[in-house]
């Protein structure tokens, strides 16, 4: 079956315009400009539409992030379309093909303008053009998808200032934190924002590793003049994970000069690292002091509230219903960093969709078995008392007190029960930890909780939740 071919693409172009329009409203303007606008429609045959993009990187990105959605959307435009293929069609010039985004009226190779030196900046040049210098930006890493809480509010506010400022508010902005806490996310968000506000400004984002790689290549190819020109002509330069060039002297040297040249010209610089400037080992003193002369902002480890907020936001983005108990459980148990938390949620969701069942506490625990175990530590009676007191909203001291009111006695019994279940302590030992109670009191508590669990489903679920949180 041949639907259309190179010669008569009227229908195809119209379809593409509609499909691109739909996806545009789903992914937003910035992502649209970056990823969809540069696409040219080549042909449709045998149920497959072929799209062309200027770089391999763009193709890979489209394949990874948008192709499924494009296929679905196109399939509802034209049911014969069952597959989308993306090919690379390099441009000979640095200019984008005119009208590349509105249906590909002309072939991608039509642009004939002579190559320009990269130092000359062209307003409105799509991101693909800058691939040679800037690493790609993740469309998901925007400010509105960044959940703000106590641990990151300062870094977030500083990043926003840089993204929105016409003039440079502080130079450089130095962000640091442990892994997976949002540095890269914030840097991409700055880049998106700057580009959105003024597409003519050149934003270059890349890892320190890439910076070094390019520098070394320039040295090898005796091309350092171009290298310098390229980097010194950007408006906003962002170097991620700068700790990578620790101990790499000539790269540091080059970076130092680039840095100074940009600061002198009043351009913005954003740097990230895993430590504060003064704690960076193997970094030249003068570079350290340069790095710390702007604004230094660190992102602290996440809190329970922030983790919960992030989970809620991610579940919304994934458009899945995740029970509150499951989110609470994850926020309690996956504490290392946001990346791991996100990964855990994705696994749970993917599993549920695969087996076609709802997400439950049980399935969550099953799916994350290995992860939870590696996060495990030995549970102590103190942990149990703390967690149970928190859960029932009573004072920790009530675990030891003589008060017999049901509102404190019941939680205390639950804690004793869990202590028996989750630790290897004997009944008398447990009794001692609960304000010197007798072992028969503990025994009674264990029986009582067992009995209640059988008759009261909500109570049973509470206990189960606590147990899973504590033990996994
Ligand atoms: P880092 O660069 O500090 O190692 P990343 O920026 O790569 O960390 O963040 C890891 C993952 O966690 C990313 O997917 C990012 O989107 C997500 N993330 C981190 N912090 C937040 C936050 N506050 N809100 C939403 N997502 C976050
Ligand atoms: Mg990072």
CSV table of C-alpha atoms and ligand atoms in Angstrom, one decimal:
chain,number,residue,atom,x,y,z
A,1,UNK,CA,0.0,0.0,0.0
A,2,UNK,CA,1.3,3.4,-0.9
A,3,UNK,CA,-0.5,6.3,0.7
A,4,UNK,CA,1.3,9.2,-0.7
A,5,UNK,CA,4.7,9.7,-2.0
A,6,UNK,CA,7.2,12.5,-2.4
A,7,UNK,CA,5.2,14.0,-5.2
A,8,UNK,CA,1.8,14.7,-3.6
A,9,UNK,CA,2.2,15.5,0.0
A,10,UNK,CA,-0.6,17.9,0.4
A,11,UNK,CA,-2.6,15.5,2.7
A,12,UNK,CA,0.4,14.5,4.5
A,13,UNK,CA,1.5,18.0,5.3
A,14,UNK,CA,-2.0,18.9,6.6
A,15,UNK,CA,-1.9,15.8,8.8
A,16,UNK,CA,1.4,16.7,10.2
A,17,UNK,CA,0.3,20.2,10.9
A,18,UNK,CA,-2.6,18.8,13.0
A,19,UNK,CA,-0.5,16.2,14.7
A,20,UNK,CA,2.2,18.6,15.6
A,21,UNK,CA,-0.4,21.1,16.8
A,22,UNK,CA,-1.9,18.5,19.1
A,23,UNK,CA,1.4,17.4,20.5
A,24,UNK,CA,2.4,21.0,20.9
A,25,UNK,CA,-0.5,21.6,23.2
A,26,UNK,CA,0.5,18.6,25.2
A,27,UNK,CA,4.2,19.2,25.6
A,28,UNK,CA,4.3,23.0,25.6
A,29,UNK,CA,5.9,25.6,23.5
A,30,UNK,CA,9.5,25.3,24.5
A,31,UNK,CA,9.7,21.5,24.0
A,32,UNK,CA,7.8,22.0,20.7
A,33,UNK,CA,10.3,24.6,19.5
A,34,UNK,CA,13.2,22.3,20.4
A,35,UNK,CA,11.9,18.9,19.1
A,36,UNK,CA,9.1,19.2,16.7
A,37,UNK,CA,9.7,22.4,14.8
A,38,UNK,CA,12.9,21.1,13.2
A,39,UNK,CA,11.1,18.1,11.8
A,40,UNK,CA,10.5,17.7,8.1
A,41,UNK,CA,7.9,15.2,6.8
A,42,UNK,CA,9.5,13.0,4.2
A,43,UNK,CA,6.9,10.5,3.0
A,44,UNK,CA,4.3,7.9,4.0
A,45,UNK,CA,4.2,4.5,2.7
A,46,UNK,CA,3.2,1.0,3.8
A,47,UNK,CA,1.6,2.3,6.9
A,48,UNK,CA,4.7,4.1,8.0
A,49,UNK,CA,5.4,7.8,8.0
A,50,UNK,CA,9.0,9.0,7.7
A,51,UNK,CA,10.2,12.1,9.4
A,52,UNK,CA,13.6,13.7,9.0
A,53,UNK,CA,15.6,15.6,11.5
A,54,UNK,CA,19.0,17.3,11.2
A,55,UNK,CA,21.0,15.4,13.8
A,56,UNK,CA,21.3,11.9,15.1
A,57,UNK,CA,20.9,13.2,18.5
A,58,UNK,CA,17.5,14.7,17.7
A,59,UNK,CA,16.5,11.4,16.1
A,60,UNK,CA,17.4,9.5,19.2
A,61,UNK,CA,15.6,11.9,21.4
A,62,UNK,CA,12.4,11.8,19.3
A,63,UNK,CA,12.5,8.0,19.3
A,64,UNK,CA,12.9,7.9,23.0
A,65,UNK,CA,10.4,10.5,24.0
A,66,UNK,CA,7.9,11.4,21.4
A,67,UNK,CA,7.6,8.7,18.8
A,68,UNK,CA,5.0,6.6,20.5
A,69,UNK,CA,2.8,9.6,21.1
A,70,UNK,CA,3.3,10.8,17.6
A,71,UNK,CA,2.2,7.4,16.3
A,72,UNK,CA,-0.9,7.4,18.4
A,73,UNK,CA,-1.9,10.9,17.4
A,74,UNK,CA,-1.2,10.2,13.7
A,75,UNK,CA,-3.0,7.0,14.0
A,76,UNK,CA,-6.1,8.8,15.0
A,77,UNK,CA,-5.7,11.3,12.1
A,78,UNK,CA,-5.2,8.5,9.7
A,79,UNK,CA,-5.8,4.9,10.9
A,80,UNK,CA,-3.5,3.5,8.1
A,81,UNK,CA,-0.5,5.0,9.9
A,82,UNK,CA,0.9,2.4,12.2
A,83,UNK,CA,4.5,3.4,12.5
A,84,UNK,CA,6.7,6.5,12.6
A,85,UNK,CA,10.2,6.3,11.4
A,86,UNK,CA,12.7,9.1,12.0
A,87,UNK,CA,15.7,9.5,9.8
A,88,UNK,CA,18.7,11.9,9.9
A,89,UNK,CA,19.0,14.3,7.1
A,90,UNK,CA,21.9,16.5,7.9
A,91,UNK,CA,21.8,20.0,6.7
A,92,UNK,CA,24.7,21.4,4.7
A,93,UNK,CA,24.3,24.8,6.1
A,94,UNK,CA,23.9,26.2,9.6
A,95,UNK,CA,20.6,27.6,8.6
A,96,UNK,CA,17.4,25.7,9.3
A,97,UNK,CA,15.2,24.9,6.3
A,98,UNK,CA,12.7,27.6,5.9
A,99,UNK,CA,9.2,26.5,7.0
A,100,UNK,CA,10.7,23.3,8.5
A,101,UNK,CA,8.0,23.3,11.2
A,102,UNK,CA,4.9,23.9,9.2
A,103,UNK,CA,4.7,20.7,7.3
A,104,UNK,CA,8.0,20.5,5.5
A,105,UNK,CA,7.1,22.2,2.3
A,106,UNK,CA,10.6,21.9,1.0
A,107,UNK,CA,13.2,19.2,1.4
A,108,UNK,CA,15.6,19.5,4.3
A,109,UNK,CA,18.5,20.0,2.1
A,110,UNK,CA,17.2,23.2,0.5
A,111,UNK,CA,19.0,25.6,2.8
A,112,UNK,CA,21.9,26.9,0.8
A,113,UNK,CA,23.4,29.6,2.9
A,114,UNK,CA,27.0,29.2,3.5
A,115,UNK,CA,28.2,27.9,6.8
A,116,UNK,CA,28.7,30.6,9.3
A,117,UNK,CA,31.3,30.7,12.0
A,118,UNK,CA,29.6,29.6,15.2
A,119,UNK,CA,30.6,32.8,16.9
A,120,UNK,CA,28.0,34.7,15.0
A,121,UNK,CA,24.7,34.2,16.7
A,122,UNK,CA,21.5,34.1,14.9
A,123,UNK,CA,18.3,35.0,16.5
A,124,UNK,CA,15.6,32.3,16.4
A,125,UNK,CA,18.0,29.5,15.4
A,126,UNK,CA,16.4,26.2,16.7
A,127,UNK,CA,18.1,24.2,19.4
A,128,UNK,CA,19.3,21.6,17.0
A,129,UNK,CA,21.7,24.1,15.6
A,130,UNK,CA,23.4,24.5,18.9
A,131,UNK,CA,23.8,20.8,19.3
A,132,UNK,CA,27.4,21.2,18.4
A,133,UNK,CA,28.0,23.2,21.5
A,134,UNK,CA,25.2,22.7,24.0
A,135,UNK,CA,24.1,19.4,25.2
A,136,UNK,CA,20.4,18.7,24.8
A,137,UNK,CA,17.9,19.9,27.3
A,138,UNK,CA,15.4,17.5,28.9
A,139,UNK,CA,11.9,18.8,28.1
A,140,UNK,CA,10.8,17.6,31.6
A,141,UNK,CA,13.3,19.6,33.5
A,142,UNK,CA,11.4,22.9,33.7
A,143,UNK,CA,10.7,25.2,36.6
A,144,UNK,CA,7.0,24.3,36.8
A,145,UNK,CA,7.9,20.6,37.2
A,146,UNK,CA,10.3,21.3,40.0
A,147,UNK,CA,8.7,20.7,43.4
A,148,UNK,CA,9.8,23.3,45.9
A,149,UNK,CA,10.3,22.6,49.6
A,150,UNK,CA,12.5,23.7,52.4
A,151,UNK,CA,15.6,21.8,51.3
A,152,UNK,CA,15.7,23.4,47.8
A,153,UNK,CA,13.8,26.7,48.0
A,154,UNK,CA,16.9,28.8,48.1
A,155,UNK,CA,18.5,27.1,45.1
A,156,UNK,CA,15.2,27.3,43.3
A,157,UNK,CA,14.8,31.0,43.9
A,158,UNK,CA,18.4,31.7,42.8
A,159,UNK,CA,17.9,29.7,39.6
A,160,UNK,CA,14.7,31.5,38.8
A,161,UNK,CA,16.5,34.8,39.2
A,162,UNK,CA,19.1,33.8,36.7
A,163,UNK,CA,16.4,32.5,34.3
A,164,UNK,CA,14.4,35.7,34.5
A,165,UNK,CA,17.0,38.4,34.8
A,166,UNK,CA,17.8,40.7,32.0
A,167,UNK,CA,20.9,41.8,33.8
A,168,UNK,CA,23.1,39.2,35.6
A,169,UNK,CA,22.1,39.1,39.2
A,170,UNK,CA,25.2,37.3,40.5
A,171,UNK,CA,28.0,35.6,38.8
A,172,UNK,CA,28.4,32.8,38.9
A,173,UNK,CA,25.5,30.9,40.4
A,174,UNK,CA,27.1,27.9,42.0
A,175,UNK,CA,24.7,25.1,42.8
A,176,UNK,CA,25.9,22.1,44.8
A,177,UNK,CA,24.4,19.0,46.4
A,178,UNK,CA,24.6,15.3,46.6
A,179,UNK,CA,23.5,13.2,43.6
A,180,UNK,CA,20.0,13.1,42.4
A,181,UNK,CA,18.7,16.2,44.2
A,182,UNK,CA,17.9,18.4,41.3
A,183,UNK,CA,21.0,20.4,40.2
A,184,UNK,CA,20.7,19.3,36.6
A,185,UNK,CA,17.0,19.8,36.6
A,186,UNK,CA,17.4,23.4,37.8
A,187,UNK,CA,20.1,24.1,35.2
A,188,UNK,CA,18.0,22.9,32.4
A,189,UNK,CA,15.1,24.9,33.8
A,190,UNK,CA,17.2,28.1,33.6
A,191,UNK,CA,18.1,27.3,30.0
A,192,UNK,CA,14.5,26.8,29.0
A,193,UNK,CA,13.5,30.0,30.7
A,194,UNK,CA,16.2,32.1,29.2
A,195,UNK,CA,15.4,30.7,25.7
A,196,UNK,CA,11.7,31.2,26.2
A,197,UNK,CA,12.1,34.8,27.2
A,198,UNK,CA,14.6,35.7,24.5
A,199,UNK,CA,15.3,33.1,21.8
A,200,UNK,CA,18.2,35.2,20.5
A,201,UNK,CA,20.2,34.6,23.6
A,202,UNK,CA,22.6,31.7,23.3
A,203,UNK,CA,22.5,29.3,26.2
A,204,UNK,CA,25.0,26.6,26.4
A,205,UNK,CA,24.6,23.8,28.8
A,206,UNK,CA,27.1,21.0,29.1
A,207,UNK,CA,28.8,18.7,31.6
A,208,UNK,CA,32.3,19.5,32.7
A,209,UNK,CA,33.2,16.2,31.2
A,210,UNK,CA,32.0,17.3,27.7
A,211,UNK,CA,33.7,20.6,28.1
A,212,UNK,CA,36.9,18.8,28.7
A,213,UNK,CA,36.3,16.4,25.8
A,214,UNK,CA,35.8,19.3,23.4
A,215,UNK,CA,38.8,21.1,24.7
A,216,UNK,CA,41.0,18.0,24.3
A,217,UNK,CA,39.6,17.5,20.8
A,218,UNK,CA,40.3,21.1,19.9
A,219,UNK,CA,43.9,20.7,21.1
A,220,UNK,CA,44.3,17.6,19.0
A,221,UNK,CA,42.8,19.2,16.0
A,222,UNK,CA,44.8,22.4,16.6
A,223,UNK,CA,41.5,24.2,16.7
A,224,UNK,CA,41.7,26.0,20.0
A,225,UNK,CA,40.9,29.4,18.5
A,226,UNK,CA,37.5,28.2,17.3
A,227,UNK,CA,37.0,26.5,20.7
A,228,UNK,CA,37.7,29.8,22.5
A,229,UNK,CA,35.5,31.8,20.1
A,230,UNK,CA,32.6,29.4,20.5
A,231,UNK,CA,32.6,29.5,24.2
A,232,UNK,CA,33.3,33.1,24.6
A,233,UNK,CA,30.3,34.1,22.5
A,234,UNK,CA,27.6,32.6,24.6
A,235,UNK,CA,25.2,34.6,26.7
A,236,UNK,CA,24.7,32.0,29.4
A,237,UNK,CA,27.2,29.3,30.0
A,238,UNK,CA,26.3,26.4,32.3
A,239,UNK,CA,28.7,23.7,33.3
A,240,UNK,CA,27.3,20.8,35.1
A,241,UNK,CA,29.3,18.6,37.6
A,242,UNK,CA,32.4,20.7,37.6
A,243,UNK,CA,34.1,18.4,40.1
A,244,UNK,CA,34.9,16.3,37.1
A,245,UNK,CA,37.7,18.5,36.1
A,246,UNK,CA,39.4,18.2,39.5
A,247,UNK,CA,43.0,17.4,38.9
A,248,UNK,CA,42.8,18.1,35.2
A,249,UNK,CA,45.0,21.1,35.1
A,250,UNK,CA,45.0,22.2,31.5
A,251,UNK,CA,41.2,21.9,31.3
A,252,UNK,CA,40.9,23.9,34.5
A,253,UNK,CA,43.2,26.5,33.0
A,254,UNK,CA,41.1,26.8,29.9
A,255,UNK,CA,38.0,26.9,31.9
A,256,UNK,CA,39.4,29.6,34.1
A,257,UNK,CA,40.1,31.8,31.1
A,258,UNK,CA,36.7,31.2,29.5
A,259,UNK,CA,35.1,31.9,32.8
A,260,UNK,CA,36.9,35.3,33.2
A,261,UNK,CA,36.3,36.3,29.6
A,262,UNK,CA,32.5,35.7,30.0
A,263,UNK,CA,32.3,37.5,33.4
A,264,UNK,CA,34.2,40.4,31.9
A,265,UNK,CA,31.6,40.7,29.2
A,266,UNK,CA,28.8,40.5,31.7
A,267,UNK,CA,27.5,37.1,30.6
A,268,UNK,CA,25.9,34.7,33.0
A,269,UNK,CA,27.6,31.6,34.3
A,270,UNK,CA,26.0,28.8,36.2
A,271,UNK,CA,28.0,26.0,37.7
A,272,UNK,CA,27.1,22.8,39.6
A,273,UNK,CA,29.2,20.5,41.6
A,274,UNK,CA,28.8,17.8,44.3
A,275,UNK,CA,30.6,20.0,46.9
A,276,UNK,CA,31.0,23.6,47.8
A,277,UNK,CA,33.8,25.5,46.0
A,278,UNK,CA,36.1,25.4,48.9
A,279,UNK,CA,35.6,21.7,49.4
A,280,UNK,CA,36.5,20.8,45.8
A,281,UNK,CA,39.7,18.8,46.0
A,282,UNK,CA,42.2,19.1,43.2
A,283,UNK,CA,40.9,22.4,42.0
A,284,UNK,CA,43.2,25.4,41.6
A,285,UNK,CA,42.9,28.0,44.3
A,286,UNK,CA,42.2,30.8,42.0
A,287,UNK,CA,39.5,28.8,40.3
A,288,UNK,CA,37.9,28.0,43.6
A,289,UNK,CA,37.9,31.6,44.6
A,290,UNK,CA,36.4,32.6,41.3
A,291,UNK,CA,33.7,30.0,41.7
A,292,UNK,CA,32.6,31.2,45.0
A,293,UNK,CA,32.5,34.9,44.3
A,294,UNK,CA,28.9,34.9,43.0
A,295,UNK,CA,26.1,33.2,44.8
A,296,UNK,CA,26.6,29.7,46.3
A,297,UNK,CA,23.4,27.8,46.9
A,298,UNK,CA,23.2,24.2,48.1
A,299,UNK,CA,20.3,21.8,47.9
A,300,UNK,CA,19.8,19.8,51.1
A,301,UNK,CA,18.7,16.2,51.4
A,302,UNK,CA,15.0,15.8,50.9
A,303,UNK,CA,12.5,15.8,53.7
A,304,UNK,CA,9.5,13.5,54.0
A,305,UNK,CA,7.2,16.3,53.0
A,306,UNK,CA,9.2,17.1,49.9
A,307,UNK,CA,9.4,13.5,48.9
A,308,UNK,CA,5.6,13.2,49.2
A,309,UNK,CA,5.1,16.3,47.2
A,310,UNK,CA,7.4,15.1,44.5
A,311,UNK,CA,5.6,11.7,44.3
A,312,UNK,CA,2.2,13.5,44.0
A,313,UNK,CA,3.5,15.7,41.3
A,314,UNK,CA,5.0,12.7,39.4
A,315,UNK,CA,1.9,10.6,39.7
A,316,UNK,CA,-0.1,13.5,38.3
A,317,UNK,CA,2.3,13.8,35.4
A,318,UNK,CA,2.1,10.0,34.7
A,319,UNK,CA,-1.7,10.4,35.0
A,320,UNK,CA,-2.0,7.4,37.3
A,321,UNK,CA,-3.9,6.9,40.5
A,322,UNK,CA,-1.5,6.0,43.2
A,323,UNK,CA,-3.1,5.3,46.6
A,324,UNK,CA,-2.1,7.7,49.3
A,325,UNK,CA,-0.8,4.9,51.5
A,326,UNK,CA,1.6,3.8,48.8
A,327,UNK,CA,3.0,7.3,48.4
A,328,UNK,CA,3.4,7.7,52.1
A,329,UNK,CA,5.2,4.4,52.2
A,330,UNK,CA,7.5,5.3,49.4
A,331,UNK,CA,8.2,8.7,50.9
A,332,UNK,CA,9.1,7.0,54.1
A,333,UNK,CA,11.2,4.3,52.7
A,334,UNK,CA,13.0,5.7,49.6
A,335,UNK,CA,15.0,8.5,51.2
A,336,UNK,CA,18.4,8.5,49.4
A,337,UNK,CA,17.5,11.0,46.6
A,338,UNK,CA,14.9,12.1,44.2
A,339,UNK,CA,16.2,10.1,41.3
A,340,UNK,CA,15.8,6.8,43.2
A,341,UNK,CA,12.3,7.9,44.4
A,342,UNK,CA,11.3,8.7,40.9
A,343,UNK,CA,12.7,5.3,39.7
A,344,UNK,CA,10.7,3.5,42.4
A,345,UNK,CA,7.5,5.1,41.4
A,346,UNK,CA,8.1,4.4,37.7
A,347,UNK,CA,8.7,0.8,38.5
A,348,UNK,CA,5.6,0.5,40.5
A,349,UNK,CA,3.5,2.1,37.9
A,350,UNK,CA,5.0,0.2,35.0
A,351,UNK,CA,4.4,-3.1,36.8
A,352,UNK,CA,0.7,-2.2,37.5
A,353,UNK,CA,0.1,-1.3,33.9
A,354,UNK,CA,1.9,-4.5,32.7
A,355,UNK,CA,-0.1,-6.9,34.8
A,356,UNK,CA,-3.2,-4.7,34.5
A,357,UNK,CA,-3.9,-4.4,38.2
A,358,UNK,CA,-4.3,-1.6,40.6
A,359,UNK,CA,-1.3,-0.3,42.6
A,360,UNK,CA,-1.4,-1.6,46.2
A,361,UNK,CA,0.9,-1.5,49.1
A,362,UNK,CA,1.5,-5.2,48.6
A,363,UNK,CA,2.4,-5.0,45.0
A,364,UNK,CA,4.6,-2.0,45.7
A,365,UNK,CA,6.6,-3.9,48.2
A,366,UNK,CA,6.9,-6.9,45.9
A,367,UNK,CA,8.1,-4.8,43.0
A,368,UNK,CA,10.6,-2.9,45.0
A,369,UNK,CA,11.8,-5.8,47.0
A,370,UNK,CA,15.5,-5.4,46.1
A,371,UNK,CA,15.5,-1.7,46.4
A,372,UNK,CA,13.8,-1.7,49.8
A,373,UNK,CA,16.1,-4.3,51.1
A,374,UNK,CA,19.2,-2.3,50.2
A,375,UNK,CA,17.6,0.7,52.0
A,376,UNK,CA,17.1,-1.5,55.0
A,377,UNK,CA,18.6,-1.0,58.3
A,378,UNK,CA,18.0,-2.9,61.5
A,379,UNK,CA,14.8,-1.8,63.1
A,380,UNK,CA,15.2,-0.8,66.8
A,381,UNK,CA,12.5,-0.5,69.4
A,382,UNK,CA,13.2,3.3,69.5
A,383,UNK,CA,12.4,3.5,65.7
A,384,UNK,CA,9.2,1.7,66.3
A,385,UNK,CA,8.1,3.9,69.1
A,386,UNK,CA,8.9,7.0,67.2
A,387,UNK,CA,7.2,5.9,64.0
A,388,UNK,CA,4.1,4.7,65.9
A,389,UNK,CA,3.8,7.8,68.0
A,390,UNK,CA,4.1,9.9,64.9
A,391,UNK,CA,1.5,7.8,63.1
A,392,UNK,CA,-1.1,8.1,65.9
A,393,UNK,CA,-0.1,11.6,66.7
A,394,UNK,CA,0.8,11.1,70.3
A,395,UNK,CA,3.9,12.1,72.3
A,396,UNK,CA,6.9,9.8,72.2
A,397,UNK,CA,7.0,10.0,76.0
A,398,UNK,CA,3.6,8.4,76.1
A,399,UNK,CA,5.3,5.2,75.0
A,400,UNK,CA,6.9,5.1,78.5
A,401,UNK,CA,4.2,6.8,80.5
A,402,UNK,CA,1.7,5.2,82.8
A,403,UNK,CA,-1.3,6.8,81.1
A,404,UNK,CA,-4.0,4.4,80.4
A,405,UNK,CA,-6.3,6.4,78.2
A,406,UNK,CA,-7.3,4.4,75.1
A,407,UNK,CA,-5.8,7.1,72.8
A,408,UNK,CA,-2.3,6.4,74.1
A,409,UNK,CA,-2.7,2.8,75.4
A,410,UNK,CA,-3.7,1.5,72.0
A,411,UNK,CA,-0.7,3.0,70.1
A,412,UNK,CA,1.5,1.7,72.8
A,413,UNK,CA,0.2,-1.8,72.3
A,414,UNK,CA,0.7,-1.5,68.6
A,415,UNK,CA,4.3,-0.5,69.2
A,416,UNK,CA,4.9,-3.4,71.6
A,417,UNK,CA,3.3,-5.8,69.0
A,418,UNK,CA,5.6,-4.4,66.3
A,419,UNK,CA,8.6,-4.7,68.6
A,420,UNK,CA,7.8,-8.3,69.1
A,421,UNK,CA,7.3,-8.9,65.3
A,422,UNK,CA,10.2,-6.9,64.0
A,423,UNK,CA,13.0,-7.3,66.5
A,424,UNK,CA,14.6,-10.3,68.3
A,425,UNK,CA,14.0,-8.8,71.7
A,426,UNK,CA,12.4,-10.9,74.4
A,427,UNK,CA,9.1,-10.0,76.1
A,428,UNK,CA,10.8,-8.8,79.3
A,429,UNK,CA,13.3,-6.7,77.2
A,430,UNK,CA,10.5,-5.1,75.3
A,431,UNK,CA,8.6,-4.4,78.5
A,432,UNK,CA,11.6,-2.6,80.0
A,433,UNK,CA,11.7,-0.3,77.0
A,434,UNK,CA,8.1,0.7,77.5
A,435,UNK,CA,8.6,2.3,80.8
A,436,UNK,CA,9.5,-0.8,82.7
A,437,UNK,CA,6.4,-2.8,82.1
A,438,UNK,CA,6.0,-6.4,82.9
A,439,UNK,CA,6.4,-9.1,80.2
A,440,UNK,CA,2.8,-10.1,80.7
A,441,UNK,CA,1.7,-6.7,79.6
A,442,UNK,CA,3.6,-7.1,76.4
A,443,UNK,CA,2.1,-10.5,75.9
A,444,UNK,CA,-1.4,-9.1,76.4
A,445,UNK,CA,-0.7,-6.3,73.9
A,446,UNK,CA,0.4,-8.8,71.3
A,447,UNK,CA,-2.8,-10.8,71.7
A,448,UNK,CA,-5.0,-7.7,71.8
A,449,UNK,CA,-3.5,-6.3,68.6
A,450,UNK,CA,-3.8,-9.7,66.9
A,451,UNK,CA,-7.5,-9.8,67.9
A,452,UNK,CA,-8.2,-6.3,66.7
A,453,UNK,CA,-6.5,-6.9,63.4
A,454,UNK,CA,-8.9,-9.7,62.7
A,455,UNK,CA,-12.0,-7.7,63.4
A,456,UNK,CA,-11.1,-4.2,62.3
A,457,UNK,CA,-9.9,-3.8,58.7
A,458,UNK,CA,-8.8,-0.2,59.1
A,459,UNK,CA,-6.8,-1.0,62.2
A,460,UNK,CA,-5.2,-4.0,60.4
A,461,UNK,CA,-4.3,-1.8,57.5
A,462,UNK,CA,-2.7,0.8,59.9
A,463,UNK,CA,-0.6,-1.9,61.5
A,464,UNK,CA,0.4,-3.3,58.2
A,465,UNK,CA,1.4,0.1,56.9
A,466,UNK,CA,3.5,0.7,59.9
A,467,UNK,CA,5.1,-2.7,59.7
A,468,UNK,CA,6.0,-2.2,56.0
A,469,UNK,CA,7.4,1.2,56.7
A,470,UNK,CA,9.6,-0.1,59.4
A,471,UNK,CA,10.6,-3.3,57.9
A,472,UNK,CA,10.0,-3.5,54.2
B,1,LIG,P1,21.5,16.0,40.2
B,1,LIG,O1,21.8,16.7,39.0
B,1,LIG,O2,21.5,16.9,41.5
B,1,LIG,O3,22.2,14.7,40.4
B,1,LIG,P2,18.9,15.8,38.9
B,1,LIG,O4,18.7,17.2,38.6
B,1,LIG,O5,19.4,14.9,37.7
B,1,LIG,O6,19.9,15.6,40.1
B,1,LIG,O7,17.6,15.1,39.5
B,1,LIG,C1,17.4,13.7,39.5
B,1,LIG,C2,15.9,13.4,39.1
B,1,LIG,O8,15.1,13.9,40.2
B,1,LIG,C3,15.5,14.2,37.9
B,1,LIG,O9,14.6,13.4,37.2
B,1,LIG,C4,14.8,15.4,38.4
B,1,LIG,O10,13.7,15.8,37.6
B,1,LIG,C5,14.2,14.9,39.7
B,1,LIG,N1,14.1,15.9,40.7
B,1,LIG,C6,15.0,16.3,41.6
B,1,LIG,N2,14.5,17.3,42.4
B,1,LIG,C7,13.3,17.5,42.1
B,1,LIG,C8,12.2,18.4,42.5
B,1,LIG,N3,12.4,19.2,43.6
B,1,LIG,N4,11.0,18.3,41.9
B,1,LIG,C9,10.8,17.4,40.9
B,1,LIG,N5,11.7,16.6,40.4
B,1,LIG,C10,12.9,16.6,41.0
B,2,LIG,MG1,23.3,16.2,37.6
